[in-house]
PDB file of C-alpha atoms and ligand atoms in Angstrom:
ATOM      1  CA  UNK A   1       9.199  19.369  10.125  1.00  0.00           C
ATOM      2  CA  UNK A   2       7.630  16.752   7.770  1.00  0.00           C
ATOM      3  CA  UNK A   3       5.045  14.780   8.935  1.00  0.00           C
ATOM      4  CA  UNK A   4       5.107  11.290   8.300  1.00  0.00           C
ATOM      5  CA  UNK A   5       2.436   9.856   6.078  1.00  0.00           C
ATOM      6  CA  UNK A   6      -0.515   7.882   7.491  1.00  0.00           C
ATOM      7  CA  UNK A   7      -3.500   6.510   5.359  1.00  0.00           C
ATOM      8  CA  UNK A   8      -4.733   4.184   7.857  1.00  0.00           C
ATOM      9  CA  UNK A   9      -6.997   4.593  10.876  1.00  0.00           C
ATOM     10  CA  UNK A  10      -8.743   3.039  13.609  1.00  0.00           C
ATOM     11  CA  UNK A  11     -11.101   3.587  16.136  1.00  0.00           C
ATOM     12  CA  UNK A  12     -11.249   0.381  17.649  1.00  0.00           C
ATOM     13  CA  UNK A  13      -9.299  -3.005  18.247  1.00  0.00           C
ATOM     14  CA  UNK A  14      -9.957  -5.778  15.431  1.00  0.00           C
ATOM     15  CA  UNK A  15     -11.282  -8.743  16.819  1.00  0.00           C
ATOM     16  CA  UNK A  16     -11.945 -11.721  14.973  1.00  0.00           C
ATOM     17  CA  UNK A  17     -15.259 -12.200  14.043  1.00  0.00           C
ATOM     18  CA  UNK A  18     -15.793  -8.297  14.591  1.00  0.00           C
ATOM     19  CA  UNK A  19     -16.612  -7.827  10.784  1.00  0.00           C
ATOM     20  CA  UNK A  20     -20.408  -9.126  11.166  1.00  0.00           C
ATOM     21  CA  UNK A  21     -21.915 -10.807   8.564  1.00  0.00           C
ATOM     22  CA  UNK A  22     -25.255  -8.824   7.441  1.00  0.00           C
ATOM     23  CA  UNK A  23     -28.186 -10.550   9.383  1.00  0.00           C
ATOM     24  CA  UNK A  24     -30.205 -12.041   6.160  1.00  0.00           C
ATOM     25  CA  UNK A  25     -29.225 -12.871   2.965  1.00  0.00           C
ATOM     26  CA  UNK A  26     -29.644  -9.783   0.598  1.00  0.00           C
ATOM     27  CA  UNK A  27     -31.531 -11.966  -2.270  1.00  0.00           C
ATOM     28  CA  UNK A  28     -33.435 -14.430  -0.791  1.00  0.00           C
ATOM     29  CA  UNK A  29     -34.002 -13.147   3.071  1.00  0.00           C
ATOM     30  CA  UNK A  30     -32.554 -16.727   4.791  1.00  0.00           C
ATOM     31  CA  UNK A  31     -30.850 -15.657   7.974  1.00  0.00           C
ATOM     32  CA  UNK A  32     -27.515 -16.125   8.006  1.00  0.00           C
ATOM     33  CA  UNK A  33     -26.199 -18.728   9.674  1.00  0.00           C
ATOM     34  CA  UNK A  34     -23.637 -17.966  13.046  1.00  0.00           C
ATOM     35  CA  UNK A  35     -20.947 -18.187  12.558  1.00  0.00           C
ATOM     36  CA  UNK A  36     -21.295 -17.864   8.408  1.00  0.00           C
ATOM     37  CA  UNK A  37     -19.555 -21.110   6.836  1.00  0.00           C
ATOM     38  CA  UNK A  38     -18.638 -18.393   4.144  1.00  0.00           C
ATOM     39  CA  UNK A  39     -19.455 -15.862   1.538  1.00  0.00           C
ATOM     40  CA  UNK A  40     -22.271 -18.052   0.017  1.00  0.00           C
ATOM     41  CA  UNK A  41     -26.148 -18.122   1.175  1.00  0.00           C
ATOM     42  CA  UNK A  42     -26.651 -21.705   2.358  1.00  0.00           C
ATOM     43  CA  UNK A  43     -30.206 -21.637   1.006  1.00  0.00           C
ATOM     44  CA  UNK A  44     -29.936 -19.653  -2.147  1.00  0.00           C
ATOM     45  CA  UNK A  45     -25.975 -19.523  -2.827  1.00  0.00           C
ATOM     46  CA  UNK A  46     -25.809 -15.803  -3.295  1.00  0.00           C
ATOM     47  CA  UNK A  47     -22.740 -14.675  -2.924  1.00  0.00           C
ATOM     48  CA  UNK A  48     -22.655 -11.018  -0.140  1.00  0.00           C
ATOM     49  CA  UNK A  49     -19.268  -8.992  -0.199  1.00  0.00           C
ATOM     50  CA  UNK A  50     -18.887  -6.773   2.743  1.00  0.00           C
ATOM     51  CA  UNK A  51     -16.623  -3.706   1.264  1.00  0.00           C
ATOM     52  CA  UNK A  52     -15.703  -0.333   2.708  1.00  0.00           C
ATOM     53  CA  UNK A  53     -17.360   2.356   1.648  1.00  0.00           C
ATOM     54  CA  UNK A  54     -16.270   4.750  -0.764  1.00  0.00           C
ATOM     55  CA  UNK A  55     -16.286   8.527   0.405  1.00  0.00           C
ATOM     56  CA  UNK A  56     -14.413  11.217  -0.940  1.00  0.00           C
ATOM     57  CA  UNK A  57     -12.908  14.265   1.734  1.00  0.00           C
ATOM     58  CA  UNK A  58     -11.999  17.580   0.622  1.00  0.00           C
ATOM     59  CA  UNK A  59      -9.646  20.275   1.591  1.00  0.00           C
ATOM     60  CA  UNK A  60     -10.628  23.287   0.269  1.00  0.00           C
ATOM     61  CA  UNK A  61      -7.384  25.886   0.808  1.00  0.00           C
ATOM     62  CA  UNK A  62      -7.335  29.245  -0.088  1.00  0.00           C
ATOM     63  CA  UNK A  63      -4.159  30.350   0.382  1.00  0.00           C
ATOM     64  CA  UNK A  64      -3.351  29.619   4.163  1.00  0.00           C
ATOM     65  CA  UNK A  65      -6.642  29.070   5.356  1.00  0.00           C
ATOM     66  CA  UNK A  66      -9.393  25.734   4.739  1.00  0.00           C
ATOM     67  CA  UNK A  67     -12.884  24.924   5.272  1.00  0.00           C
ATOM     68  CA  UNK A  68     -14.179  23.033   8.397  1.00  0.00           C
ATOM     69  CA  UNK A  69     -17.754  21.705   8.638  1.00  0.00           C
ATOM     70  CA  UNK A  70     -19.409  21.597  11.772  1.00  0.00           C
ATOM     71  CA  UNK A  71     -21.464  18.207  11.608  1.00  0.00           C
ATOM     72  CA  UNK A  72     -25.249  18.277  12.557  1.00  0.00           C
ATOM     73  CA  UNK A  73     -26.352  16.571  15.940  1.00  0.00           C
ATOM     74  CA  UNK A  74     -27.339  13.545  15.486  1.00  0.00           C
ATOM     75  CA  UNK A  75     -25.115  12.807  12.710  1.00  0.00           C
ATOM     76  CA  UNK A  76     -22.353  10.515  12.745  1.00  0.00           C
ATOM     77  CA  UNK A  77     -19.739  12.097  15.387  1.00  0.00           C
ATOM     78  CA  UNK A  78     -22.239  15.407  15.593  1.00  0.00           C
ATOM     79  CA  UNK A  79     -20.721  18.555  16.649  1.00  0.00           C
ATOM     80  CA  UNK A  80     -17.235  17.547  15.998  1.00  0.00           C
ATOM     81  CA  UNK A  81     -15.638  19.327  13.003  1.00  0.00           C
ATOM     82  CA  UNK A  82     -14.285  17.471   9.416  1.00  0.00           C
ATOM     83  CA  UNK A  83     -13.171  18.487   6.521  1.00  0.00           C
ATOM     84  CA  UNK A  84     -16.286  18.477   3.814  1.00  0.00           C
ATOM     85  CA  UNK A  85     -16.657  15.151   2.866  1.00  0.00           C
ATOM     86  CA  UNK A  86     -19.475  11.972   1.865  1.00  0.00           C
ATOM     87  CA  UNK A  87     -20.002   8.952   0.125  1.00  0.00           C
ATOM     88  CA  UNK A  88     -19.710   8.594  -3.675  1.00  0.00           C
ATOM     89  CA  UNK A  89     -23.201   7.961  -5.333  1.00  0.00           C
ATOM     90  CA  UNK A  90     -23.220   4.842  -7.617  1.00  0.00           C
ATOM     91  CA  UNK A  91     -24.035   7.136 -11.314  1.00  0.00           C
ATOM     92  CA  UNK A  92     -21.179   9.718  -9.889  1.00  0.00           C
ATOM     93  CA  UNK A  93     -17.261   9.598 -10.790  1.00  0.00           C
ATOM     94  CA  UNK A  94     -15.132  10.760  -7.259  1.00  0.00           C
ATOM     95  CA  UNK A  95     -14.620  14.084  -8.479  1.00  0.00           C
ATOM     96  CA  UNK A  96     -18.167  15.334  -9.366  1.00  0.00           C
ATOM     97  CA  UNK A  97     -18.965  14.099  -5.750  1.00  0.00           C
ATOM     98  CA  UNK A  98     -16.306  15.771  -4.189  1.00  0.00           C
ATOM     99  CA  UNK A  99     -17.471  18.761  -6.091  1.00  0.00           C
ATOM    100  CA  UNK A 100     -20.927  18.338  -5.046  1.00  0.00           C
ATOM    101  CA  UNK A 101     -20.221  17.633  -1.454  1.00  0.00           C
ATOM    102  CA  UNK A 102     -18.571  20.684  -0.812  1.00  0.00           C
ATOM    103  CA  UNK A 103     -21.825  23.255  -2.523  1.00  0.00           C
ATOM    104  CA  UNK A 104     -23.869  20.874  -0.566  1.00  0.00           C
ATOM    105  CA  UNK A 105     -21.784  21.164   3.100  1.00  0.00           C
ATOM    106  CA  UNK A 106     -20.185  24.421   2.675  1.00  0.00           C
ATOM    107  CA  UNK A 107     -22.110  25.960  -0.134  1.00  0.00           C
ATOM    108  CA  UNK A 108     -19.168  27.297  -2.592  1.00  0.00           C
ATOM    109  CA  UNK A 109     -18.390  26.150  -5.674  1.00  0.00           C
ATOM    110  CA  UNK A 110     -15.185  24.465  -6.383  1.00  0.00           C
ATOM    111  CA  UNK A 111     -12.718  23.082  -8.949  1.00  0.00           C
ATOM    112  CA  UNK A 112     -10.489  20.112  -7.478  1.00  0.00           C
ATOM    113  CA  UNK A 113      -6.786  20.254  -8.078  1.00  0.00           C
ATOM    114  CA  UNK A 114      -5.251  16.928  -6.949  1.00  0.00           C
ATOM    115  CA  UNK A 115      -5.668  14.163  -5.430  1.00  0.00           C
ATOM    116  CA  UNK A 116      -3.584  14.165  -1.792  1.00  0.00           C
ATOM    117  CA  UNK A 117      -4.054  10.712  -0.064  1.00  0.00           C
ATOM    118  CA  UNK A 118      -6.324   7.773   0.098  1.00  0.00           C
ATOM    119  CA  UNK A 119      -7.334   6.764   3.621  1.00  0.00           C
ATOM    120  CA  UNK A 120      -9.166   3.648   5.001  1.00  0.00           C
ATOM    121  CA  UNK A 121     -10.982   4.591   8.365  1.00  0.00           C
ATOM    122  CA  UNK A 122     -12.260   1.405  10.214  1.00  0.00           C
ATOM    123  CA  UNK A 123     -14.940   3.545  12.560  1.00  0.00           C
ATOM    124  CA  UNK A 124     -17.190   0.629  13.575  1.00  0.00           C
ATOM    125  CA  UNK A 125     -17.215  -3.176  13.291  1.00  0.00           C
ATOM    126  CA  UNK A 126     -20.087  -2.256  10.852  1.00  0.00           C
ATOM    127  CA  UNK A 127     -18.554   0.854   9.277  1.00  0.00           C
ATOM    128  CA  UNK A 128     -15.305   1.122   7.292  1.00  0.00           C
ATOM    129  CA  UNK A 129     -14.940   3.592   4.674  1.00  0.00           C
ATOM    130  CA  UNK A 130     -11.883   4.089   2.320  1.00  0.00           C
ATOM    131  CA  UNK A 131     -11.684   7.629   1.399  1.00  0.00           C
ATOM    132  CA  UNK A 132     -10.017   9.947  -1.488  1.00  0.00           C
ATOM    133  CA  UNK A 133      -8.569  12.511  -0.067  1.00  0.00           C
ATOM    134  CA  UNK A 134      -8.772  15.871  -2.895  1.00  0.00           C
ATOM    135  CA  UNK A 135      -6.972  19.517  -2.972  1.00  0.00           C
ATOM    136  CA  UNK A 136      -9.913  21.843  -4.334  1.00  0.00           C
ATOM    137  CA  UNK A 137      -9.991  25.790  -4.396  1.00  0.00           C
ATOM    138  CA  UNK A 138     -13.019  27.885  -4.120  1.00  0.00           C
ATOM    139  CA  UNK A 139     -14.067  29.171  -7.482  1.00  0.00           C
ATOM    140  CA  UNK A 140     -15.042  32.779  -6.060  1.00  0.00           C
ATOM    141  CA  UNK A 141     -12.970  33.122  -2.617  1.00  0.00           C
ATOM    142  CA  UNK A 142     -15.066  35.747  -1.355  1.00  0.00           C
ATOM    143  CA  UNK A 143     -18.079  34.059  -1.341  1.00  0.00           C
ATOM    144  CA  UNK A 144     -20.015  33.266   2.235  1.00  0.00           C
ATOM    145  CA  UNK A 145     -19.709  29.778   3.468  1.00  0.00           C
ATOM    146  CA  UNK A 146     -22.995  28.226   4.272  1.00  0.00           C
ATOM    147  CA  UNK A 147     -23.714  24.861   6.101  1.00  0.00           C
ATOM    148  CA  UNK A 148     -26.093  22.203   4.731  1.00  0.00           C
ATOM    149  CA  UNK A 149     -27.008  18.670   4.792  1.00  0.00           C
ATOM    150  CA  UNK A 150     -25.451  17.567   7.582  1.00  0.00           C
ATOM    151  CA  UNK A 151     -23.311  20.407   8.742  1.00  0.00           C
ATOM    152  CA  UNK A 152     -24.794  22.972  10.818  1.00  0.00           C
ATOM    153  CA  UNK A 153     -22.162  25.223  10.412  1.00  0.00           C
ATOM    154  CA  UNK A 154     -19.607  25.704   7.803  1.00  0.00           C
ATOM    155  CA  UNK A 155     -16.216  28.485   8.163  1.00  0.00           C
ATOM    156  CA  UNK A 156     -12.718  28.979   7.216  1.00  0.00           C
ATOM    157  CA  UNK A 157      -9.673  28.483   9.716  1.00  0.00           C
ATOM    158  CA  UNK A 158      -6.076  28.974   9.349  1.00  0.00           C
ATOM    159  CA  UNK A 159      -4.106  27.472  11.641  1.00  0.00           C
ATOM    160  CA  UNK A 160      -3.622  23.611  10.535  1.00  0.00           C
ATOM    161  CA  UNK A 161      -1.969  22.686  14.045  1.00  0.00           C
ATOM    162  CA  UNK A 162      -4.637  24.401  16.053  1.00  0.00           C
ATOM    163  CA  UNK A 163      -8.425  22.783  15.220  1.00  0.00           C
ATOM    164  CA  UNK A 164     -11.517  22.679  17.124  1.00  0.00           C
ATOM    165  CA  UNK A 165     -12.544  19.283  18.177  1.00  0.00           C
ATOM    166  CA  UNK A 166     -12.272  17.231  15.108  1.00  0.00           C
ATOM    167  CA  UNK A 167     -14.553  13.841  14.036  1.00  0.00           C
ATOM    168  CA  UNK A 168     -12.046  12.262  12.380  1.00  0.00           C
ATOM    169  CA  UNK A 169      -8.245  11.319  13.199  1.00  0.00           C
ATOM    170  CA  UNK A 170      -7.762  11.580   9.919  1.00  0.00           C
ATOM    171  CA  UNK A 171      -8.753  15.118   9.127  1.00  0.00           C
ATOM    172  CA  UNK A 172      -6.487  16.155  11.374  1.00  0.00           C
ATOM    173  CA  UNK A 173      -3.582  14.234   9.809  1.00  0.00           C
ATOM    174  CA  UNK A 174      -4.292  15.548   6.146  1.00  0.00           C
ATOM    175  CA  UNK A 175      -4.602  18.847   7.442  1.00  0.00           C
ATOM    176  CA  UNK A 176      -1.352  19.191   9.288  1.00  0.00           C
ATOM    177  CA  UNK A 177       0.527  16.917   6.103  1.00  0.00           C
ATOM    178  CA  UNK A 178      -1.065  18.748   3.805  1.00  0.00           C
ATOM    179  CA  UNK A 179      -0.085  22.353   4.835  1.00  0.00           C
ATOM    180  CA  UNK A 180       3.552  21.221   5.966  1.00  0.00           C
ATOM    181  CA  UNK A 181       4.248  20.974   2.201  1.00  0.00           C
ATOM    182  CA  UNK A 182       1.120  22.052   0.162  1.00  0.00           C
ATOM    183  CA  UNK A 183       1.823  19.133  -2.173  1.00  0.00           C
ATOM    184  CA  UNK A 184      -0.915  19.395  -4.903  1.00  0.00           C
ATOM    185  CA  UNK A 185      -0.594  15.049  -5.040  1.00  0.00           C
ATOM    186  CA  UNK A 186      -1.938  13.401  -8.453  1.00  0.00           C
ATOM    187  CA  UNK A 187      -3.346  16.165 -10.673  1.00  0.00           C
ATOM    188  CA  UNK A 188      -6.827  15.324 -11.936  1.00  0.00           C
ATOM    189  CA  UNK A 189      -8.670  15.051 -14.809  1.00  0.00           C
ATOM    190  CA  UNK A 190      -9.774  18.594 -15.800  1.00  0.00           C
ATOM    191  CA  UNK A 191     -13.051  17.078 -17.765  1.00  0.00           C
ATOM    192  CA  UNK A 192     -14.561  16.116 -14.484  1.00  0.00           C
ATOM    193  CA  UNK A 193     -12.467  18.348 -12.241  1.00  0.00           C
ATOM    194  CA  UNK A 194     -15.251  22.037 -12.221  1.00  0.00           C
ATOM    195  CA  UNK A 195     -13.031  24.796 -13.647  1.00  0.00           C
ATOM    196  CA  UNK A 196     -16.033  26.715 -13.748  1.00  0.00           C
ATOM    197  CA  UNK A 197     -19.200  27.028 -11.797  1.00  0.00           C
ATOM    198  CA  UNK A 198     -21.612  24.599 -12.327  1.00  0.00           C
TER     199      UNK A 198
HETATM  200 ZN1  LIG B   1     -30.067 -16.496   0.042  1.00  0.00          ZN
END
């Protein structure tokens, strides 16, 4: 059965004036005034952009089975499950982090083979990430999973329609899509893309 696509969620209703201004200007430290006239400081005329966040999210597949990361308590949505994923560092292209958040959450070593989706996740009036959503494959299959950072707890399942209790809607979208086809998406750039352990 194909599974319609879906690259937007949300955890809450929009309201207007919901997307809060930050509380002080960034440059000069004038509070900002309620409700903000605009995008300018009144005091200094700095302009602030409130932007999602980029994140990257990986499915790692071997085969028929994928990685799931058991987030830390105390972490965003702790001990609910998600695919490994984080947020881009500013001297890091999408791949390299998607690379490095998986040895970081789940401790293997991958190469990423496509890009599958780009999702925007409005979580919180204060948190909205937009998120690239990669195909990767373990560079040594056999070797152990291992949670860190975040995750507590890092292991491989195989059924895409039966999950544990999942932290994001969207996981569980991209996991079911993804397996109802195994589309490998947008290949990627192979410079950047870890054919080889790093
Ligand atoms: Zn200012």
């Amino acid at each position: 059965v194909p599974i319609e696509p879906r690259q937007v969620f949300q955890t809450y209703e929009p309201a207007p004036g919901a997307h809060r201004w930050p509380a002080h200007c960034a440059a000069c430290g004038a509070p900002w005034p309620d409700p903000p006239a605009g995008p300018a400081c009144p005091r200094c005329g700095q302009r602030t952009f409130r932007n999602p966040f980029p994140a990257v999210s990986v499915i790692v597949a071997d085969g028929p089975r994928f990685v799931l990361c058991r987030r830390r308590g105390g972490a965003f949505q702790g001990g609910a499950w998600c695919l490994p994923c984080g947020y881009i560092d500013h001297d890091e292209d999408f791949l390299s982090a998607a690379r490095r958040e998986v040895r970081e959450e789940a401790g293997i070593a991958v190469a990423v083979r496509g890009v599958v989706s780009v999702v925007s996740n409005f979580f919180r009036p204060d948190l909205h990430s937009l998120v690239i959503v990669l195909l990767a494959t373990p560079l040594n299959p056999a070797a152990p999973l291992r949670g860190g950072d975040d995750i507590e707890e890092a292991a491989w399942f195989d059924d895409p329609l039966a999950l544990p209790p999942m932290a994001f809607e969207a996981d569980t979208h991209i996991i079911a899509r993804y397996f109802a086809d195994t589309a490998l998406g947008v290949p990627v750039d192979p410079r950047f893309a870890g054919g080889a352990p790093d």
